Amino acid sequence: MIAAIVATSAAAFLAAPTAGILGHRALKRSRNASLMKIDSPNGIDERGFVRIGGIDQWISVRGEDLANPVVLELHGGPGGSTAIFGPRTRSWEKHFTIVRWDMRGTLKTLGRNGADGQGEMTFDRIYADAIEVTDHIRTRLGVDKVVLLGHSYGSAFGLRLARAFPERYSAYVGTDQNIHDSGRDNSVHQALLARLRATGKHKELAAVEALDADKHRWTPRERAMHAKLLATSDPLTLDTMKKVVMGSLWLSPLHSLRELGHFVKGMSFSEQVTAGTSGFDDWEDGTAFEIPFFLFQGEKDVLTSPDLARRFFDDVQAPAKDFALIDDCSHFAAFRRPERFLELLLAHVRPVVVTDESAAAAAN
């Protein structure tokens, strides 16, 4: 979805005087590496490859206190690793142990195994991987349950995992929440057409108007094209992708210049996974959850409608639930305003999770 934007931004960086731009990058990466150091007595900073679903997949586990609740992130894209945001979300690790995983077809996992070594690239295969990653983390950290945090396309996995496995997860948090309704809601598509008409993007408008009226018939490439235009036609989303997404990748101390290419390739390579969700209907799958349920959505998100997310949330039945809009944000709200997202986690999620953990410990 954002591969073209990342590639264009990368080309702009590299077209500048090499010594100057690379020198600036080295300095900022060094500062970010210092920022990310964890030296607390009960902290953890583990990064490496774990055998998941028959291939080596990259997993990071970071936090200042292993007594904190564990959060497993499911990144979006598909193929869009959230590990690049480490410096931006450093404060989260004071209150949670954050687990980040490059799914098959994504960044470090793609670089490790190559395109031919990713195995089956389907929604069902990655869903099975997510269960395996969950159990690996539960065993490694000695916890019964983890908080499940779904970002963007990762939230499609998240809803289904949270609904199916309440014994593995203490709460579900969705952001940039994808709500599938089998194509009934057409507001995002209509808003895109209106923006393209208003800005005189005739070529792009023609491409969107040429799409089949039945979204189920769109190819993965057509879905990716549509998502790209949703993002690039909106100034706030485009600014976020360039400054927050590309800026984070460029300055990440965990990622090399070569891996910038892996990120771009992974976004395109993983498009095929979206074929597995084209007919999903979240209402039909069920709105009853046995675990606390939270949605924190960008107020101005043009890719994943906050109105649609709110309508689904209103129908959710859960032991506890909360919904919040993050002001002045479109997609990637958690990473554009990471401190606000942390405030929401601390105000709504952590108290519920810690109370449940204390009750479980007392019962044992």
mmCIF file of C-alpha atoms in Angstrom:
data_model
loop_
_atom_site.group_PDB
_atom_site.id
_atom_site.type_symbol
_atom_site.label_atom_id
_atom_site.label_comp_id
_atom_site.label_asym_id
_atom_site.label_seq_id
_atom_site.Cartn_x
_atom_site.Cartn_y
_atom_site.Cartn_z
ATOM 1 C CA MET A 1 0.000 0.000 0.000
ATOM 2 C CA ILE A 2 2.770 2.488 0.797
ATOM 3 C CA ALA A 3 5.559 0.911 -1.241
ATOM 4 C CA ALA A 4 5.436 3.569 -3.972
ATOM 5 C CA ILE A 5 5.586 6.382 -1.417
ATOM 6 C CA VAL A 6 8.496 4.792 0.418
ATOM 7 C CA ALA A 7 10.354 4.177 -2.831
ATOM 8 C CA THR A 8 9.831 7.768 -4.008
ATOM 9 C CA SER A 9 10.934 9.174 -0.665
ATOM 10 C CA ALA A 10 13.988 6.933 -0.589
ATOM 11 C CA ALA A 11 14.973 8.086 -4.062
ATOM 12 C CA ALA A 12 14.701 11.701 -2.939
ATOM 13 C CA PHE A 13 16.972 11.043 0.035
ATOM 14 C CA LEU A 14 19.582 9.265 -2.042
ATOM 15 C CA ALA A 15 19.527 11.903 -4.779
ATOM 16 C CA ALA A 16 20.898 14.437 -2.276
ATOM 17 C CA PRO A 17 24.685 14.772 -1.764
ATOM 18 C CA THR A 18 25.645 11.322 -0.506
ATOM 19 C CA ALA A 19 28.144 12.331 2.170
ATOM 20 C CA GLY A 20 25.800 14.922 3.662
ATOM 21 C CA ILE A 21 22.657 12.846 3.739
ATOM 22 C CA LEU A 22 24.401 9.694 4.955
ATOM 23 C CA GLY A 23 26.319 11.633 7.570
ATOM 24 C CA HIS A 24 23.086 13.108 8.922
ATOM 25 C CA ARG A 25 21.505 9.646 8.906
ATOM 26 C CA ALA A 26 24.445 8.138 10.812
ATOM 27 C CA LEU A 27 24.230 10.825 13.500
ATOM 28 C CA LYS A 28 20.482 10.463 13.969
ATOM 29 C CA ARG A 29 20.668 6.669 13.998
ATOM 30 C CA SER A 30 23.366 6.831 16.662
ATOM 31 C CA ARG A 31 21.161 9.053 18.807
ATOM 32 C CA ASN A 32 18.212 6.740 18.292
ATOM 33 C CA ALA A 33 20.335 3.734 19.258
ATOM 34 C CA SER A 34 21.231 5.479 22.518
ATOM 35 C CA LEU A 35 17.567 6.315 23.097
ATOM 36 C CA MET A 36 16.601 2.671 22.668
ATOM 37 C CA LYS A 37 19.079 1.245 25.169
ATOM 38 C CA ILE A 38 17.429 -0.743 27.940
ATOM 39 C CA ASP A 39 19.595 -1.207 31.040
ATOM 40 C CA SER A 40 17.019 -1.599 33.806
ATOM 41 C CA PRO A 41 17.577 -4.624 36.114
ATOM 42 C CA ASN A 42 14.385 -6.420 35.112
ATOM 43 C CA GLY A 43 14.314 -5.245 31.504
ATOM 44 C CA ILE A 44 14.538 -7.201 28.280
ATOM 45 C CA ASP A 45 15.915 -6.432 24.813
ATOM 46 C CA GLU A 46 15.904 -9.532 22.629
ATOM 47 C CA ARG A 47 15.956 -9.510 18.840
ATOM 48 C CA GLY A 48 16.420 -12.391 16.483
ATOM 49 C CA PHE A 49 14.901 -15.114 14.351
ATOM 50 C CA VAL A 50 12.523 -17.767 15.642
ATOM 51 C CA ARG A 51 11.318 -20.796 13.701
ATOM 52 C CA ILE A 52 7.626 -20.074 13.055
ATOM 53 C CA GLY A 53 5.484 -21.925 10.519
ATOM 54 C CA GLY A 54 8.515 -23.701 9.076
ATOM 55 C CA ILE A 55 10.617 -20.589 8.338
ATOM 56 C CA ASP A 56 12.794 -18.182 10.341
ATOM 57 C CA GLN A 57 10.754 -15.126 11.350
ATOM 58 C CA TRP A 58 12.104 -12.023 13.110
ATOM 59 C CA ILE A 59 10.780 -11.185 16.574
ATOM 60 C CA SER A 60 11.752 -8.353 18.920
ATOM 61 C CA VAL A 61 10.914 -8.306 22.647
ATOM 62 C CA ARG A 62 11.612 -5.060 24.499
ATOM 63 C CA GLY A 63 10.600 -3.538 27.816
ATOM 64 C CA GLU A 64 12.002 -1.981 30.968
ATOM 65 C CA ASP A 65 10.252 -4.317 33.407
ATOM 66 C CA LEU A 66 9.209 -7.891 32.729
ATOM 67 C CA ALA A 67 6.493 -7.460 35.351
ATOM 68 C CA ASN A 68 4.638 -5.151 32.943
ATOM 69 C CA PRO A 69 1.846 -6.423 30.686
ATOM 70 C CA VAL A 70 3.016 -7.952 27.402
ATOM 71 C CA VAL A 71 1.741 -6.456 24.138
ATOM 72 C CA LEU A 72 1.985 -8.411 20.874
ATOM 73 C CA GLU A 73 1.742 -6.111 17.847
ATOM 74 C CA LEU A 74 0.331 -7.286 14.549
ATOM 75 C CA HIS A 75 1.604 -4.905 11.880
ATOM 76 C CA GLY A 76 -0.302 -3.707 8.863
ATOM 77 C CA GLY A 77 0.489 -3.405 5.199
ATOM 78 C CA PRO A 78 0.428 -6.294 4.737
ATOM 79 C CA GLY A 79 4.219 -6.289 4.786
ATOM 80 C CA GLY A 80 4.595 -3.064 6.824
ATOM 81 C CA SER A 81 6.823 -3.802 9.834
ATOM 82 C CA THR A 82 6.201 -1.686 12.948
ATOM 83 C CA ALA A 83 9.727 -2.333 14.223
ATOM 84 C CA ILE A 84 10.844 0.786 12.334
ATOM 85 C CA PHE A 85 8.959 2.900 14.885
ATOM 86 C CA GLY A 86 11.090 1.797 17.855
ATOM 87 C CA PRO A 87 12.520 5.235 18.720
ATOM 88 C CA ARG A 88 9.119 6.933 18.350
ATOM 89 C CA THR A 89 7.461 4.474 20.730
ATOM 90 C CA ARG A 90 10.312 4.146 23.221
ATOM 91 C CA SER A 91 8.119 5.494 26.054
ATOM 92 C CA TRP A 92 5.680 2.597 25.614
ATOM 93 C CA GLU A 93 8.381 0.228 26.854
ATOM 94 C CA LYS A 94 8.357 1.837 30.308
ATOM 95 C CA HIS A 95 4.852 0.511 30.894
ATOM 96 C CA PHE A 96 4.587 -2.540 28.617
ATOM 97 C CA THR A 97 6.789 -5.259 27.191
ATOM 98 C CA ILE A 98 6.402 -4.706 23.440
ATOM 99 C CA VAL A 99 6.680 -7.652 21.045
ATOM 100 C CA ARG A 100 7.142 -6.839 17.366
ATOM 101 C CA TRP A 101 7.116 -9.479 14.670
ATOM 102 C CA ASP A 102 7.995 -9.225 10.983
ATOM 103 C CA MET A 103 5.417 -11.534 9.414
ATOM 104 C CA ARG A 104 6.382 -13.731 6.488
ATOM 105 C CA GLY A 105 6.931 -11.516 3.460
ATOM 106 C CA THR A 106 7.991 -8.588 5.673
ATOM 107 C CA LEU A 107 11.310 -6.747 6.071
ATOM 108 C CA LYS A 108 13.783 -8.837 8.124
ATOM 109 C CA THR A 109 11.851 -12.080 7.614
ATOM 110 C CA LEU A 110 11.802 -11.425 3.865
ATOM 111 C CA GLY A 111 15.499 -10.535 3.875
ATOM 112 C CA ARG A 112 16.426 -13.666 5.794
ATOM 113 C CA ASN A 113 14.590 -16.175 3.600
ATOM 114 C CA GLY A 114 14.264 -14.394 0.246
ATOM 115 C CA ALA A 115 11.056 -14.192 -1.756
ATOM 116 C CA ASP A 116 11.214 -17.870 -2.695
ATOM 117 C CA GLY A 117 11.638 -18.900 0.938
ATOM 118 C CA GLN A 118 8.511 -17.298 2.397
ATOM 119 C CA GLY A 119 6.313 -20.312 1.900
ATOM 120 C CA GLU A 120 2.559 -19.957 1.523
ATOM 121 C CA MET A 121 1.592 -16.264 1.394
ATOM 122 C CA THR A 122 -2.041 -16.407 2.464
ATOM 123 C CA PHE A 123 -4.157 -14.910 5.217
ATOM 124 C CA ASP A 124 -4.761 -18.354 6.732
ATOM 125 C CA ARG A 125 -1.042 -19.189 6.819
ATOM 126 C CA ILE A 126 -0.134 -15.914 8.575
ATOM 127 C CA TYR A 127 -3.069 -16.356 10.946
ATOM 128 C CA ALA A 128 -1.626 -19.736 11.950
ATOM 129 C CA ASP A 129 1.788 -18.090 12.341
ATOM 130 C CA ALA A 130 0.245 -15.513 14.692
ATOM 131 C CA ILE A 131 -1.069 -18.260 16.968
ATOM 132 C CA GLU A 132 2.387 -19.845 17.006
ATOM 133 C CA VAL A 133 4.067 -16.505 17.760
ATOM 134 C CA THR A 134 1.582 -15.914 20.582
ATOM 135 C CA ASP A 135 2.406 -19.259 22.189
ATOM 136 C CA HIS A 136 6.137 -18.717 21.708
ATOM 137 C CA ILE A 137 5.910 -15.390 23.567
ATOM 138 C CA ARG A 138 3.733 -16.816 26.333
ATOM 139 C CA THR A 139 6.278 -19.561 26.903
ATOM 140 C CA ARG A 140 9.351 -17.333 26.567
ATOM 141 C CA LEU A 141 8.047 -14.718 29.002
ATOM 142 C CA GLY A 142 6.161 -17.073 31.299
ATOM 143 C CA VAL A 143 2.792 -15.345 30.963
ATOM 144 C CA ASP A 144 -0.644 -16.836 30.496
ATOM 145 C CA LYS A 145 -1.998 -14.071 28.281
ATOM 146 C CA VAL A 146 -0.832 -11.107 26.211
ATOM 147 C CA VAL A 147 -2.507 -7.932 25.024
ATOM 148 C CA LEU A 148 -3.181 -8.142 21.283
ATOM 149 C CA LEU A 149 -2.583 -4.895 19.377
ATOM 150 C CA GLY A 150 -3.691 -4.869 15.746
ATOM 151 C CA HIS A 151 -2.526 -2.097 13.398
ATOM 152 C CA SER A 152 -4.268 -1.490 10.070
ATOM 153 C CA TYR A 153 -4.308 -4.737 8.049
ATOM 154 C CA GLY A 154 -2.988 -6.519 11.142
ATOM 155 C CA SER A 155 -6.273 -5.685 12.846
ATOM 156 C CA ALA A 156 -8.044 -8.075 10.460
ATOM 157 C CA PHE A 157 -5.991 -10.860 12.040
ATOM 158 C CA GLY A 158 -6.481 -9.290 15.454
ATOM 159 C CA LEU A 159 -10.269 -9.359 15.490
ATOM 160 C CA ARG A 160 -10.351 -13.029 14.588
ATOM 161 C CA LEU A 161 -7.658 -14.043 17.049
ATOM 162 C CA ALA A 162 -9.260 -12.082 19.888
ATOM 163 C CA ARG A 163 -12.632 -13.640 19.208
ATOM 164 C CA ALA A 164 -11.314 -17.194 18.883
ATOM 165 C CA PHE A 165 -8.711 -17.403 21.670
ATOM 166 C CA PRO A 166 -9.737 -15.582 24.860
ATOM 167 C CA GLU A 167 -7.481 -17.980 26.783
ATOM 168 C CA ARG A 168 -4.421 -16.508 25.034
ATOM 169 C CA TYR A 169 -5.236 -12.797 25.105
ATOM 170 C CA SER A 170 -5.992 -10.450 28.008
ATOM 171 C CA ALA A 171 -7.405 -7.645 25.832
ATOM 172 C CA TYR A 172 -7.738 -6.532 22.232
ATOM 173 C CA VAL A 173 -6.629 -3.080 21.053
ATOM 174 C CA GLY A 174 -7.280 -2.043 17.457
ATOM 175 C CA THR A 175 -5.908 1.048 15.757
ATOM 176 C CA ASP A 176 -6.303 1.978 12.095
ATOM 177 C CA GLN A 177 -8.936 -0.711 12.580
ATOM 178 C CA ASN A 178 -10.024 -2.517 9.436
ATOM 179 C CA ILE A 179 -13.716 -3.334 9.554
ATOM 180 C CA HIS A 180 -14.870 -5.642 6.798
ATOM 181 C CA ASP A 181 -18.563 -5.624 5.929
ATOM 182 C CA SER A 182 -18.479 -7.537 2.651
ATOM 183 C CA GLY A 183 -18.459 -4.255 0.736
ATOM 184 C CA ARG A 184 -21.721 -2.751 2.022
ATOM 185 C CA ASP A 185 -20.185 0.533 3.204
ATOM 186 C CA ASN A 186 -18.892 2.540 0.260
ATOM 187 C CA SER A 187 -18.094 5.826 2.008
ATOM 188 C CA VAL A 188 -14.293 5.546 1.802
ATOM 189 C CA HIS A 189 -14.469 4.828 -1.919
ATOM 190 C CA GLN A 190 -16.880 7.691 -2.583
ATOM 191 C CA ALA A 191 -14.715 10.092 -0.591
ATOM 192 C CA LEU A 192 -11.733 9.089 -2.725
ATOM 193 C CA LEU A 193 -13.645 9.802 -5.934
ATOM 194 C CA ALA A 194 -14.641 13.219 -4.569
ATOM 195 C CA ARG A 195 -11.021 14.110 -3.670
ATOM 196 C CA LEU A 196 -9.751 13.052 -7.077
ATOM 197 C CA ARG A 197 -12.417 15.121 -8.844
ATOM 198 C CA ALA A 198 -11.760 18.149 -6.635
ATOM 199 C CA THR A 199 -8.007 18.059 -7.301
ATOM 200 C CA GLY A 200 -8.302 17.394 -11.036
ATOM 201 C CA LYS A 201 -6.567 13.995 -10.893
ATOM 202 C CA HIS A 202 -8.246 12.793 -14.068
ATOM 203 C CA LYS A 203 -5.972 9.833 -14.793
ATOM 204 C CA GLU A 204 -6.274 8.501 -11.240
ATOM 205 C CA LEU A 205 -10.025 9.142 -11.253
ATOM 206 C CA ALA A 206 -10.418 7.132 -14.441
ATOM 207 C CA ALA A 207 -8.476 4.231 -12.928
ATOM 208 C CA VAL A 208 -10.703 4.163 -9.854
ATOM 209 C CA GLU A 209 -13.896 4.503 -11.862
ATOM 210 C CA ALA A 210 -12.776 1.577 -14.031
ATOM 211 C CA LEU A 211 -12.696 -0.773 -11.033
ATOM 212 C CA ASP A 212 -15.409 -3.418 -10.858
ATOM 213 C CA ALA A 213 -18.409 -2.272 -8.837
ATOM 214 C CA ASP A 214 -18.096 -5.520 -6.882
ATOM 215 C CA LYS A 215 -15.040 -5.118 -4.623
ATOM 216 C CA HIS A 216 -14.835 -8.883 -4.208
ATOM 217 C CA ARG A 217 -13.635 -9.085 -7.806
ATOM 218 C CA TRP A 218 -10.726 -6.698 -7.354
ATOM 219 C CA THR A 219 -7.293 -8.228 -7.765
ATOM 220 C CA PRO A 220 -4.629 -7.724 -5.050
ATOM 221 C CA ARG A 221 -2.940 -5.226 -7.383
ATOM 222 C CA GLU A 222 -6.203 -3.267 -7.782
ATOM 223 C CA ARG A 223 -6.744 -3.223 -4.018
ATOM 224 C CA ALA A 224 -3.188 -1.937 -3.562
ATOM 225 C CA MET A 225 -3.723 0.749 -6.212
ATOM 226 C CA HIS A 226 -6.925 1.859 -4.498
ATOM 227 C CA ALA A 227 -5.229 2.016 -1.089
ATOM 228 C CA LYS A 228 -2.296 3.969 -2.521
ATOM 229 C CA LEU A 229 -4.656 6.562 -4.012
ATOM 230 C CA LEU A 230 -6.589 6.789 -0.756
ATOM 231 C CA ALA A 231 -3.344 7.725 0.961
ATOM 232 C CA THR A 232 -1.729 9.965 -1.636
ATOM 233 C CA SER A 233 -4.909 11.959 -2.316
ATOM 234 C CA ASP A 234 -5.112 13.042 1.325
ATOM 235 C CA PRO A 235 -2.479 15.614 2.417
ATOM 236 C CA LEU A 236 -2.454 14.552 6.084
ATOM 237 C CA THR A 237 -2.016 10.865 5.277
ATOM 238 C CA LEU A 238 0.663 11.574 2.691
ATOM 239 C CA ASP A 239 2.535 13.799 5.133
ATOM 240 C CA THR A 240 2.370 11.052 7.765
ATOM 241 C CA MET A 241 3.712 8.445 5.378
ATOM 242 C CA LYS A 242 6.616 10.610 4.286
ATOM 243 C CA LYS A 243 7.606 12.011 7.672
ATOM 244 C CA VAL A 244 6.534 9.318 10.123
ATOM 245 C CA VAL A 245 6.795 6.092 8.113
ATOM 246 C CA MET A 246 9.656 6.874 5.758
ATOM 247 C CA GLY A 247 11.396 9.048 8.313
ATOM 248 C CA SER A 248 11.278 6.237 10.873
ATOM 249 C CA LEU A 249 12.600 3.659 8.412
ATOM 250 C CA TRP A 250 15.400 5.973 7.273
ATOM 251 C CA LEU A 251 16.562 6.733 10.825
ATOM 252 C CA SER A 252 15.938 3.353 12.461
ATOM 253 C CA PRO A 253 19.068 2.042 14.204
ATOM 254 C CA LEU A 254 17.790 -1.494 13.630
ATOM 255 C CA HIS A 255 17.668 -1.316 9.840
ATOM 256 C CA SER A 256 20.342 -0.987 7.178
ATOM 257 C CA LEU A 257 20.149 0.756 3.812
ATOM 258 C CA ARG A 258 19.750 -2.646 2.211
ATOM 259 C CA GLU A 259 16.763 -3.345 4.421
ATOM 260 C CA LEU A 260 15.081 -0.184 3.195
ATOM 261 C CA GLY A 261 14.805 -2.087 -0.085
ATOM 262 C CA HIS A 262 13.431 -5.124 1.728
ATOM 263 C CA PHE A 263 10.723 -2.931 3.249
ATOM 264 C CA VAL A 264 9.658 -1.632 -0.155
ATOM 265 C CA LYS A 265 9.755 -5.102 -1.716
ATOM 266 C CA GLY A 266 7.828 -6.600 1.182
ATOM 267 C CA MET A 267 4.932 -4.200 0.745
ATOM 268 C CA SER A 268 4.508 -5.215 -2.901
ATOM 269 C CA PHE A 269 5.266 -8.895 -2.329
ATOM 270 C CA SER A 270 2.652 -9.152 0.436
ATOM 271 C CA GLU A 271 -0.214 -7.672 -1.590
ATOM 272 C CA GLN A 272 -1.301 -11.196 -2.469
ATOM 273 C CA VAL A 273 -2.369 -11.805 1.149
ATOM 274 C CA THR A 274 -5.318 -9.400 0.784
ATOM 275 C CA ALA A 275 -7.131 -11.881 -1.450
ATOM 276 C CA GLY A 276 -7.973 -13.774 1.732
ATOM 277 C CA THR A 277 -10.040 -10.972 3.256
ATOM 278 C CA SER A 278 -12.020 -9.706 0.266
ATOM 279 C CA GLY A 279 -15.220 -11.439 1.385
ATOM 280 C CA PHE A 280 -14.910 -10.963 5.138
ATOM 281 C CA ASP A 281 -17.864 -9.680 7.156
ATOM 282 C CA ASP A 282 -16.998 -8.785 10.737
ATOM 283 C CA TRP A 283 -20.633 -8.499 11.801
ATOM 284 C CA GLU A 284 -21.375 -11.938 10.422
ATOM 285 C CA ASP A 285 -18.305 -13.378 12.151
ATOM 286 C CA GLY A 286 -19.604 -12.074 15.464
ATOM 287 C CA THR A 287 -19.568 -9.046 17.727
ATOM 288 C CA ALA A 288 -19.283 -10.943 21.018
ATOM 289 C CA PHE A 289 -15.828 -10.935 22.625
ATOM 290 C CA GLU A 290 -14.892 -12.579 25.911
ATOM 291 C CA ILE A 291 -12.010 -10.158 26.513
ATOM 292 C CA PRO A 292 -11.870 -6.357 26.953
ATOM 293 C CA PHE A 293 -12.114 -4.571 23.626
ATOM 294 C CA PHE A 294 -10.636 -1.185 22.678
ATOM 295 C CA LEU A 295 -10.505 0.842 19.450
ATOM 296 C CA PHE A 296 -8.312 3.955 19.181
ATOM 297 C CA GLN A 297 -8.732 5.458 15.728
ATOM 298 C CA GLY A 298 -7.310 8.444 13.873
ATOM 299 C CA GLU A 299 -9.958 11.164 13.774
ATOM 300 C CA LYS A 300 -9.326 11.887 10.084
ATOM 301 C CA ASP A 301 -8.425 8.412 8.826
ATOM 302 C CA VAL A 302 -9.278 8.160 5.115
ATOM 303 C CA LEU A 303 -8.203 4.516 4.733
ATOM 304 C CA THR A 304 -9.965 2.826 7.627
ATOM 305 C CA SER A 305 -13.130 4.763 8.369
ATOM 306 C CA PRO A 306 -13.516 5.887 12.002
ATOM 307 C CA ASP A 307 -17.289 5.994 11.447
ATOM 308 C CA LEU A 308 -17.372 2.358 10.354
ATOM 309 C CA ALA A 309 -15.106 1.375 13.250
ATOM 310 C CA ARG A 310 -17.438 3.182 15.639
ATOM 311 C CA ARG A 311 -20.501 1.418 14.254
ATOM 312 C CA PHE A 312 -18.843 -1.953 14.763
ATOM 313 C CA PHE A 313 -17.658 -0.962 18.242
ATOM 314 C CA ASP A 314 -21.189 0.043 19.253
ATOM 315 C CA ASP A 315 -22.367 -3.479 18.447
ATOM 316 C CA VAL A 316 -19.517 -5.198 20.305
ATOM 317 C CA GLN A 317 -20.343 -7.047 23.509
ATOM 318 C CA ALA A 318 -17.312 -7.380 25.791
ATOM 319 C CA PRO A 319 -16.487 -7.422 29.539
ATOM 320 C CA ALA A 320 -15.102 -3.887 29.116
ATOM 321 C CA LYS A 321 -14.776 -1.654 26.086
ATOM 322 C CA ASP A 322 -13.728 1.858 25.097
ATOM 323 C CA PHE A 323 -13.489 3.866 21.896
ATOM 324 C CA ALA A 324 -11.404 6.993 21.341
ATOM 325 C CA LEU A 325 -10.485 9.226 18.433
ATOM 326 C CA ILE A 326 -6.924 10.546 18.184
ATOM 327 C CA ASP A 327 -7.131 14.201 17.182
ATOM 328 C CA ASP A 328 -5.553 15.581 14.007
ATOM 329 C CA CYS A 329 -4.488 12.137 12.781
ATOM 330 C CA SER A 330 -5.291 10.028 9.787
ATOM 331 C CA HIS A 331 -3.837 6.548 9.297
ATOM 332 C CA PHE A 332 -0.830 5.571 11.467
ATOM 333 C CA ALA A 333 -2.322 7.590 14.338
ATOM 334 C CA ALA A 334 -0.499 5.539 16.983
ATOM 335 C CA PHE A 335 2.852 6.453 15.433
ATOM 336 C CA ARG A 336 2.102 10.044 14.502
ATOM 337 C CA ARG A 337 1.046 10.750 18.087
ATOM 338 C CA PRO A 338 2.679 7.962 20.128
ATOM 339 C CA GLU A 339 2.399 9.812 23.445
ATOM 340 C CA ARG A 340 -1.349 10.269 23.005
ATOM 341 C CA PHE A 341 -1.692 6.604 22.111
ATOM 342 C CA LEU A 342 0.249 5.707 25.265
ATOM 343 C CA GLU A 343 -2.089 7.891 27.323
ATOM 344 C CA LEU A 344 -5.009 5.873 25.984
ATOM 345 C CA LEU A 345 -3.274 2.582 26.746
ATOM 346 C CA LEU A 346 -2.530 3.700 30.307
ATOM 347 C CA ALA A 347 -5.987 5.149 30.916
ATOM 348 C CA HIS A 348 -8.093 2.351 29.431
ATOM 349 C CA VAL A 349 -6.111 -0.836 28.773
ATOM 350 C CA ARG A 350 -3.439 -1.248 31.435
ATOM 351 C CA PRO A 351 -5.774 -0.910 34.451
ATOM 352 C CA VAL A 352 -8.092 -3.624 33.130
ATOM 353 C CA VAL A 353 -5.243 -5.973 32.229
ATOM 354 C CA VAL A 354 -3.351 -5.504 35.501
ATOM 355 C CA THR A 355 -6.534 -6.018 37.540
ATOM 356 C CA ASP A 356 -7.266 -9.258 35.679
ATOM 357 C CA GLU A 357 -3.683 -10.465 36.144
ATOM 358 C CA SER A 358 -3.844 -9.733 39.883
ATOM 359 C CA ALA A 359 -7.153 -11.564 40.201
ATOM 360 C CA ALA A 360 -5.775 -14.584 38.332
ATOM 361 C CA ALA A 361 -2.677 -14.651 40.554
ATOM 362 C CA ALA A 362 -4.805 -14.477 43.701
ATOM 363 C CA ALA A 363 -6.993 -17.320 42.459
ATOM 364 C CA ASN A 364 -3.926 -19.519 41.985
#
